[in-house]
N, CA, C and O atoms as a Maestro MAE file, in Angstrom:
{
 s_m_m2io_version
 :::
 2.0.0
}

f_m_ct {
 s_m_title
 :::
 protein
 m_atom[216] {
  # First column is atom index #
  i_m_mmod_type
  r_m_x_coord
  r_m_y_coord
  r_m_z_coord
  i_m_residue_number
  s_m_chain_name
  s_m_pdb_residue_name
  s_m_pdb_atom_name
  i_m_atomic_number
  :::
  1 25 37.906 -10.832 9.821 1 A "MET " " N  " 7
  2 3 36.573 -10.231 9.878 1 A "MET " " CA " 6
  3 2 34.975 -11.503 9.545 1 A "MET " " C  " 6
  4 15 34.584 -12.333 8.724 1 A "MET " " O  " 8
  5 25 34.680 -11.031 10.491 2 A "PRO " " N  " 7
  6 3 33.943 -12.024 10.208 2 A "PRO " " CA " 6
  7 2 32.599 -11.869 9.018 2 A "PRO " " C  " 6
  8 15 31.904 -12.788 8.585 2 A "PRO " " O  " 8
  9 25 32.498 -10.103 8.612 3 A "GLN " " N  " 7
  10 3 31.205 -9.710 8.245 3 A "GLN " " CA " 6
  11 2 31.673 -10.211 6.721 3 A "GLN " " C  " 6
  12 15 30.742 -10.293 5.920 3 A "GLN " " O  " 8
  13 25 32.924 -10.536 6.250 4 A "LEU " " N  " 7
  14 3 33.591 -11.045 4.529 4 A "LEU " " CA " 6
  15 2 33.154 -12.280 4.407 4 A "LEU " " C  " 6
  16 15 33.005 -12.861 3.332 4 A "LEU " " O  " 8
  17 25 32.890 -12.814 5.700 5 A "ASN " " N  " 7
  18 3 32.502 -14.748 5.525 5 A "ASN " " CA " 6
  19 2 30.967 -14.204 5.159 5 A "ASN " " C  " 6
  20 15 30.290 -13.356 5.742 5 A "ASN " " O  " 8
  21 25 30.610 -15.163 3.749 6 A "PRO " " N  " 7
  22 3 29.551 -15.071 2.976 6 A "PRO " " CA " 6
  23 2 28.636 -16.064 3.438 6 A "PRO " " C  " 6
  24 15 27.427 -15.952 3.234 6 A "PRO " " O  " 8
  25 25 29.359 -17.454 4.315 7 A "SER " " N  " 7
  26 3 28.177 -18.307 4.124 7 A "SER " " CA " 6
  27 2 27.014 -18.147 5.139 7 A "SER " " C  " 6
  28 15 25.939 -18.724 4.980 7 A "SER " " O  " 8
  29 25 27.304 -17.268 6.277 8 A "PRO " " N  " 7
  30 3 25.658 -17.446 7.013 8 A "PRO " " CA " 6
  31 2 25.001 -15.684 6.526 8 A "PRO " " C  " 6
  32 15 23.961 -15.250 7.019 8 A "PRO " " O  " 8
  33 25 25.406 -15.297 6.035 9 A "TRP " " N  " 7
  34 3 24.597 -13.974 5.206 9 A "TRP " " CA " 6
  35 2 24.165 -14.460 4.066 9 A "TRP " " C  " 6
  36 15 22.968 -14.207 3.931 9 A "TRP " " O  " 8
  37 25 24.679 -15.138 3.052 10 A "PHE " " N  " 7
  38 3 23.697 -15.794 2.144 10 A "PHE " " CA " 6
  39 2 22.658 -16.236 2.187 10 A "PHE " " C  " 6
  40 15 21.706 -15.674 1.646 10 A "PHE " " O  " 8
  41 25 22.512 -17.749 3.062 11 A "MET " " N  " 7
  42 3 21.417 -18.220 3.640 11 A "MET " " CA " 6
  43 2 20.329 -17.054 4.278 11 A "MET " " C  " 6
  44 15 19.126 -17.284 4.149 11 A "MET " " O  " 8
  45 25 20.694 -16.026 4.845 12 A "ILE " " N  " 7
  46 3 19.753 -15.206 5.888 12 A "ILE " " CA " 6
  47 2 19.405 -14.359 4.532 12 A "ILE " " C  " 6
  48 15 18.250 -13.938 4.600 12 A "ILE " " O  " 8
  49 25 19.885 -14.087 3.650 13 A "LEU " " N  " 7
  50 3 19.363 -13.281 2.257 13 A "LEU " " CA " 6
  51 2 18.589 -14.135 1.158 13 A "LEU " " C  " 6
  52 15 17.886 -13.530 0.349 13 A "LEU " " O  " 8
  53 25 18.688 -15.415 1.107 14 A "LEU " " N  " 7
  54 3 18.083 -16.280 0.638 14 A "LEU " " CA " 6
  55 2 16.479 -16.361 1.365 14 A "LEU " " C  " 6
  56 15 15.380 -16.342 0.810 14 A "LEU " " O  " 8
  57 25 16.791 -16.446 2.655 15 A "THR " " N  " 7
  58 3 15.703 -17.076 3.400 15 A "THR " " CA " 6
  59 2 14.590 -15.826 3.307 15 A "THR " " C  " 6
  60 15 13.383 -15.857 3.065 15 A "THR " " O  " 8
  61 25 15.173 -15.113 3.496 16 A "SER " " N  " 7
  62 3 14.607 -13.218 4.209 16 A "SER " " CA " 6
  63 2 13.561 -13.226 2.359 16 A "SER " " C  " 6
  64 15 12.337 -13.134 2.267 16 A "SER " " O  " 8
  65 25 14.413 -13.344 1.340 17 A "TRP " " N  " 7
  66 3 13.918 -13.148 -0.420 17 A "TRP " " CA " 6
  67 2 12.797 -14.278 -0.437 17 A "TRP " " C  " 6
  68 15 11.709 -14.109 -0.988 17 A "TRP " " O  " 8
  69 25 13.116 -15.288 0.129 18 A "LEU " " N  " 7
  70 3 12.017 -16.374 0.374 18 A "LEU " " CA " 6
  71 2 10.737 -16.275 0.727 18 A "LEU " " C  " 6
  72 15 9.796 -16.864 0.195 18 A "LEU " " O  " 8
  73 25 10.684 -15.291 1.916 19 A "VAL " " N  " 7
  74 3 9.811 -14.788 2.572 19 A "VAL " " CA " 6
  75 2 8.913 -14.044 2.290 19 A "VAL " " C  " 6
  76 15 7.702 -14.173 2.473 19 A "VAL " " O  " 8
  77 25 9.768 -12.847 1.609 20 A "PHE " " N  " 7
  78 3 9.119 -12.036 0.673 20 A "PHE " " CA " 6
  79 2 8.307 -12.009 -0.655 20 A "PHE " " C  " 6
  80 15 7.287 -11.358 -0.882 20 A "PHE " " O  " 8
  81 25 8.991 -12.873 -1.500 21 A "LEU " " N  " 7
  82 3 8.658 -13.436 -2.416 21 A "LEU " " CA " 6
  83 2 7.556 -14.452 -2.402 21 A "LEU " " C  " 6
  84 15 7.037 -14.714 -3.487 21 A "LEU " " O  " 8
  85 25 7.173 -14.996 -1.437 22 A "VAL " " N  " 7
  86 3 6.515 -16.536 -1.453 22 A "VAL " " CA " 6
  87 2 5.452 -16.042 -0.387 22 A "VAL " " C  " 6
  88 15 4.459 -15.636 -0.991 22 A "VAL " " O  " 8
  89 25 5.331 -15.950 0.796 23 A "PHE " " N  " 7
  90 3 4.542 -16.067 1.810 23 A "PHE " " CA " 6
  91 2 4.244 -14.259 2.070 23 A "PHE " " C  " 6
  92 15 3.385 -14.182 2.949 23 A "PHE " " O  " 8
  93 25 4.481 -13.465 1.808 24 A "MET " " N  " 7
  94 3 3.825 -12.272 2.035 24 A "MET " " CA " 6
  95 2 3.000 -11.746 0.988 24 A "MET " " C  " 6
  96 15 2.125 -10.999 1.427 24 A "MET " " O  " 8
  97 25 2.996 -11.920 -0.461 25 A "PRO " " N  " 7
  98 3 2.142 -12.042 -1.376 25 A "PRO " " CA " 6
  99 2 1.056 -12.732 -0.706 25 A "PRO " " C  " 6
  100 15 0.182 -12.017 -0.215 25 A "PRO " " O  " 8
  101 25 0.957 -13.915 -0.603 26 A "LEU " " N  " 7
  102 3 -0.196 -15.177 -0.162 26 A "LEU " " CA " 6
  103 2 -1.065 -14.355 1.149 26 A "LEU " " C  " 6
  104 15 -2.295 -14.352 1.113 26 A "LEU " " O  " 8
  105 25 -0.445 -13.785 2.099 27 A "LYS " " N  " 7
  106 3 -0.805 -13.132 2.777 27 A "LYS " " CA " 6
  107 2 -1.789 -11.970 2.364 27 A "LYS " " C  " 6
  108 15 -2.940 -11.939 2.800 27 A "LYS " " O  " 8
  109 25 -1.326 -11.092 1.572 28 A "VAL " " N  " 7
  110 3 -1.779 -9.939 1.181 28 A "VAL " " CA " 6
  111 2 -2.622 -10.072 0.112 28 A "VAL " " C  " 6
  112 15 -2.711 -8.985 -0.458 28 A "VAL " " O  " 8
  113 25 -3.469 -11.161 -0.563 29 A "LEU " " N  " 7
  114 3 -3.830 -11.789 -1.650 29 A "LEU " " CA " 6
  115 2 -5.269 -12.486 -0.573 29 A "LEU " " C  " 6
  116 15 -6.443 -12.402 -0.934 29 A "LEU " " O  " 8
  117 25 -4.826 -13.138 0.737 30 A "SER " " N  " 7
  118 3 -5.516 -13.492 1.313 30 A "SER " " CA " 6
  119 2 -6.782 -13.193 2.026 30 A "SER " " C  " 6
  120 15 -7.665 -13.977 2.374 30 A "SER " " O  " 8
  121 25 -6.677 -11.562 2.217 31 A "HIS " " N  " 7
  122 3 -7.455 -10.386 2.724 31 A "HIS " " CA " 6
  123 2 -8.626 -10.372 1.392 31 A "HIS " " C  " 6
  124 15 -8.396 -10.507 0.191 31 A "HIS " " O  " 8
  125 25 -10.126 -10.126 2.191 32 A "SER " " N  " 7
  126 3 -11.011 -9.935 1.175 32 A "SER " " CA " 6
  127 2 -11.652 -8.419 1.415 32 A "SER " " C  " 6
  128 15 -11.903 -7.837 2.471 32 A "SER " " O  " 8
  129 25 -11.822 -8.001 0.032 33 A "PHE " " N  " 7
  130 3 -11.871 -6.846 -0.060 33 A "PHE " " CA " 6
  131 2 -13.549 -6.549 -0.252 33 A "PHE " " C  " 6
  132 15 -14.103 -7.373 -0.979 33 A "PHE " " O  " 8
  133 25 -14.443 -5.449 0.323 34 A "ASN " " N  " 7
  134 3 -15.712 -5.512 -0.125 34 A "ASN " " CA " 6
  135 2 -16.030 -4.798 -1.770 34 A "ASN " " C  " 6
  136 15 -16.186 -3.578 -1.838 34 A "ASN " " O  " 8
  137 25 -16.079 -5.346 -2.583 35 A "PRO " " N  " 7
  138 3 -16.253 -4.573 -4.105 35 A "PRO " " CA " 6
  139 2 -17.432 -3.780 -4.493 35 A "PRO " " C  " 6
  140 15 -17.732 -3.033 -5.424 35 A "PRO " " O  " 8
  141 25 -18.071 -4.300 -3.255 36 A "GLN " " N  " 7
  142 3 -19.282 -3.366 -3.604 36 A "GLN " " CA " 6
  143 2 -19.600 -2.117 -3.050 36 A "GLN " " C  " 6
  144 15 -19.281 -2.001 -1.866 36 A "GLN " " O  " 8
  145 25 -20.185 -1.071 -3.618 37 A "LEU " " N  " 7
  146 3 -20.419 -0.013 -3.270 37 A "LEU " " CA " 6
  147 2 -21.921 0.768 -3.308 37 A "LEU " " C  " 6
  148 15 -22.717 0.780 -4.247 37 A "LEU " " O  " 8
  149 25 -22.030 1.317 -2.186 38 A "SER " " N  " 7
  150 3 -23.294 1.545 -2.122 38 A "SER " " CA " 6
  151 2 -23.781 2.654 -3.320 38 A "SER " " C  " 6
  152 15 -23.117 3.420 -4.018 38 A "SER " " O  " 8
  153 25 -24.979 2.438 -3.254 39 A "PRO " " N  " 7
  154 3 -25.102 3.432 -4.669 39 A "PRO " " CA " 6
  155 2 -25.727 5.045 -4.403 39 A "PRO " " C  " 6
  156 15 -26.399 5.233 -3.389 39 A "PRO " " O  " 8
  157 25 -25.522 5.941 -5.159 40 A "GLN " " N  " 7
  158 3 -25.643 7.326 -4.661 40 A "GLN " " CA " 6
  159 2 -26.033 7.975 -5.561 40 A "GLN " " C  " 6
  160 15 -25.913 7.632 -6.737 40 A "GLN " " O  " 8
  161 25 -26.755 9.391 -5.042 41 A "THR " " N  " 7
  162 3 -27.637 9.505 -6.386 41 A "THR " " CA " 6
  163 2 -26.675 10.604 -6.672 41 A "THR " " C  " 6
  164 15 -26.118 11.127 -5.707 41 A "THR " " O  " 8
  165 25 -26.370 11.083 -8.048 42 A "ARG " " N  " 7
  166 3 -25.426 11.695 -8.275 42 A "ARG " " CA " 6
  167 2 -26.056 13.231 -8.779 42 A "ARG " " C  " 6
  168 15 -26.768 13.378 -9.772 42 A "ARG " " O  " 8
  169 25 -25.673 14.189 -7.969 43 A "LYS " " N  " 7
  170 3 -26.045 15.596 -8.048 43 A "LYS " " CA " 6
  171 2 -24.913 15.988 -7.842 43 A "LYS " " C  " 6
  172 15 -23.969 15.514 -7.210 43 A "LYS " " O  " 8
  173 25 -25.109 17.224 -8.627 44 A "ASP " " N  " 7
  174 3 -24.035 18.675 -9.169 44 A "ASP " " CA " 6
  175 2 -23.895 19.399 -7.859 44 A "ASP " " C  " 6
  176 15 -24.838 20.013 -7.359 44 A "ASP " " O  " 8
  177 25 -22.832 19.325 -7.369 45 A "PRO " " N  " 7
  178 3 -22.785 20.529 -6.291 45 A "PRO " " CA " 6
  179 2 -23.178 22.163 -6.565 45 A "PRO " " C  " 6
  180 15 -22.898 22.884 -7.522 45 A "PRO " " O  " 8
  181 25 -23.833 22.401 -5.501 46 A "VAL " " N  " 7
  182 3 -24.437 23.448 -5.339 46 A "VAL " " CA " 6
  183 2 -23.152 24.904 -5.322 46 A "VAL " " C  " 6
  184 15 -22.571 24.733 -4.250 46 A "VAL " " O  " 8
  185 25 -22.784 25.641 -5.726 47 A "SER " " N  " 7
  186 3 -22.238 26.419 -5.130 47 A "SER " " CA " 6
  187 2 -22.570 27.932 -5.367 47 A "SER " " C  " 6
  188 15 -22.913 28.234 -6.510 47 A "SER " " O  " 8
  189 25 -22.509 28.889 -4.442 48 A "LYS " " N  " 7
  190 3 -22.902 29.528 -4.303 48 A "LYS " " CA " 6
  191 2 -22.067 30.926 -4.667 48 A "LYS " " C  " 6
  192 15 -21.133 30.993 -3.868 48 A "LYS " " O  " 8
  193 25 -22.057 31.803 -5.364 49 A "HIS " " N  " 7
  194 3 -21.447 32.884 -5.371 49 A "HIS " " CA " 6
  195 2 -20.927 34.161 -4.327 49 A "HIS " " C  " 6
  196 15 -21.663 35.035 -3.868 49 A "HIS " " O  " 8
  197 25 -19.655 34.032 -4.122 50 A "TRP " " N  " 7
  198 3 -19.391 34.804 -2.848 50 A "TRP " " CA " 6
  199 2 -18.759 36.501 -3.542 50 A "TRP " " C  " 6
  200 15 -17.993 36.738 -4.476 50 A "TRP " " O  " 8
  201 25 -19.546 37.480 -2.520 51 A "ALA " " N  " 7
  202 3 -19.425 38.849 -2.811 51 A "ALA " " CA " 6
  203 2 -18.034 39.188 -1.939 51 A "ALA " " C  " 6
  204 15 -17.932 39.353 -0.724 51 A "ALA " " O  " 8
  205 25 -17.044 39.231 -2.930 52 A "TRP " " N  " 7
  206 3 -15.991 39.646 -1.740 52 A "TRP " " CA " 6
  207 2 -16.171 41.252 -1.624 52 A "TRP " " C  " 6
  208 15 -16.537 42.028 -2.507 52 A "TRP " " O  " 8
  209 25 -15.743 41.578 -0.032 53 A "PRO " " N  " 7
  210 3 -16.015 42.731 0.383 53 A "PRO " " CA " 6
  211 2 -15.309 43.622 0.172 53 A "PRO " " C  " 6
  212 15 -15.607 44.685 0.717 53 A "PRO " " O  " 8
  213 25 -13.927 43.570 -0.811 54 A "TRP " " N  " 7
  214 3 -13.426 45.105 -0.975 54 A "TRP " " CA " 6
  215 2 -13.999 45.374 -2.476 54 A "TRP " " C  " 6
  216 15 -13.832 46.468 -3.014 54 A "TRP " " O  " 8
  :::
 }
 m_bond[215] {
  # First column is bond index #
  i_m_from
  i_m_to
  i_m_order
  :::
  1 1 2 1
  2 2 3 1
  3 3 4 2
  4 3 5 1
  5 5 6 1
  6 6 7 1
  7 7 8 2
  8 7 9 1
  9 9 10 1
  10 10 11 1
  11 11 12 2
  12 11 13 1
  13 13 14 1
  14 14 15 1
  15 15 16 2
  16 15 17 1
  17 17 18 1
  18 18 19 1
  19 19 20 2
  20 19 21 1
  21 21 22 1
  22 22 23 1
  23 23 24 2
  24 23 25 1
  25 25 26 1
  26 26 27 1
  27 27 28 2
  28 27 29 1
  29 29 30 1
  30 30 31 1
  31 31 32 2
  32 31 33 1
  33 33 34 1
  34 34 35 1
  35 35 36 2
  36 35 37 1
  37 37 38 1
  38 38 39 1
  39 39 40 2
  40 39 41 1
  41 41 42 1
  42 42 43 1
  43 43 44 2
  44 43 45 1
  45 45 46 1
  46 46 47 1
  47 47 48 2
  48 47 49 1
  49 49 50 1
  50 50 51 1
  51 51 52 2
  52 51 53 1
  53 53 54 1
  54 54 55 1
  55 55 56 2
  56 55 57 1
  57 57 58 1
  58 58 59 1
  59 59 60 2
  60 59 61 1
  61 61 62 1
  62 62 63 1
  63 63 64 2
  64 63 65 1
  65 65 66 1
  66 66 67 1
  67 67 68 2
  68 67 69 1
  69 69 70 1
  70 70 71 1
  71 71 72 2
  72 71 73 1
  73 73 74 1
  74 74 75 1
  75 75 76 2
  76 75 77 1
  77 77 78 1
  78 78 79 1
  79 79 80 2
  80 79 81 1
  81 81 82 1
  82 82 83 1
  83 83 84 2
  84 83 85 1
  85 85 86 1
  86 86 87 1
  87 87 88 2
  88 87 89 1
  89 89 90 1
  90 90 91 1
  91 91 92 2
  92 91 93 1
  93 93 94 1
  94 94 95 1
  95 95 96 2
  96 95 97 1
  97 97 98 1
  98 98 99 1
  99 99 100 2
  100 99 101 1
  101 101 102 1
  102 102 103 1
  103 103 104 2
  104 103 105 1
  105 105 106 1
  106 106 107 1
  107 107 108 2
  108 107 109 1
  109 109 110 1
  110 110 111 1
  111 111 112 2
  112 111 113 1
  113 113 114 1
  114 114 115 1
  115 115 116 2
  116 115 117 1
  117 117 118 1
  118 118 119 1
  119 119 120 2
  120 119 121 1
  121 121 122 1
  122 122 123 1
  123 123 124 2
  124 123 125 1
  125 125 126 1
  126 126 127 1
  127 127 128 2
  128 127 129 1
  129 129 130 1
  130 130 131 1
  131 131 132 2
  132 131 133 1
  133 133 134 1
  134 134 135 1
  135 135 136 2
  136 135 137 1
  137 137 138 1
  138 138 139 1
  139 139 140 2
  140 139 141 1
  141 141 142 1
  142 142 143 1
  143 143 144 2
  144 143 145 1
  145 145 146 1
  146 146 147 1
  147 147 148 2
  148 147 149 1
  149 149 150 1
  150 150 151 1
  151 151 152 2
  152 151 153 1
  153 153 154 1
  154 154 155 1
  155 155 156 2
  156 155 157 1
  157 157 158 1
  158 158 159 1
  159 159 160 2
  160 159 161 1
  161 161 162 1
  162 162 163 1
  163 163 164 2
  164 163 165 1
  165 165 166 1
  166 166 167 1
  167 167 168 2
  168 167 169 1
  169 169 170 1
  170 170 171 1
  171 171 172 2
  172 171 173 1
  173 173 174 1
  174 174 175 1
  175 175 176 2
  176 175 177 1
  177 177 178 1
  178 178 179 1
  179 179 180 2
  180 179 181 1
  181 181 182 1
  182 182 183 1
  183 183 184 2
  184 183 185 1
  185 185 186 1
  186 186 187 1
  187 187 188 2
  188 187 189 1
  189 189 190 1
  190 190 191 1
  191 191 192 2
  192 191 193 1
  193 193 194 1
  194 194 195 1
  195 195 196 2
  196 195 197 1
  197 197 198 1
  198 198 199 1
  199 199 200 2
  200 199 201 1
  201 201 202 1
  202 202 203 1
  203 203 204 2
  204 203 205 1
  205 205 206 1
  206 206 207 1
  207 207 208 2
  208 207 209 1
  209 209 210 1
  210 210 211 1
  211 211 212 2
  212 211 213 1
  213 213 214 1
  214 214 215 1
  215 215 216 2
  :::
 }
}
């Protein structure tokens, strides 16, 4: 049964963890996000009372 031989699968496991722990965070952190928000006037929302028909 070749599934019980850990030799090829252990290297695949280590390689995949290396990719996920080293290269993926570098790719994610390399993106630049725009932290500047556009200024908006602060107004309270105007809500109208609704007369229920019943």
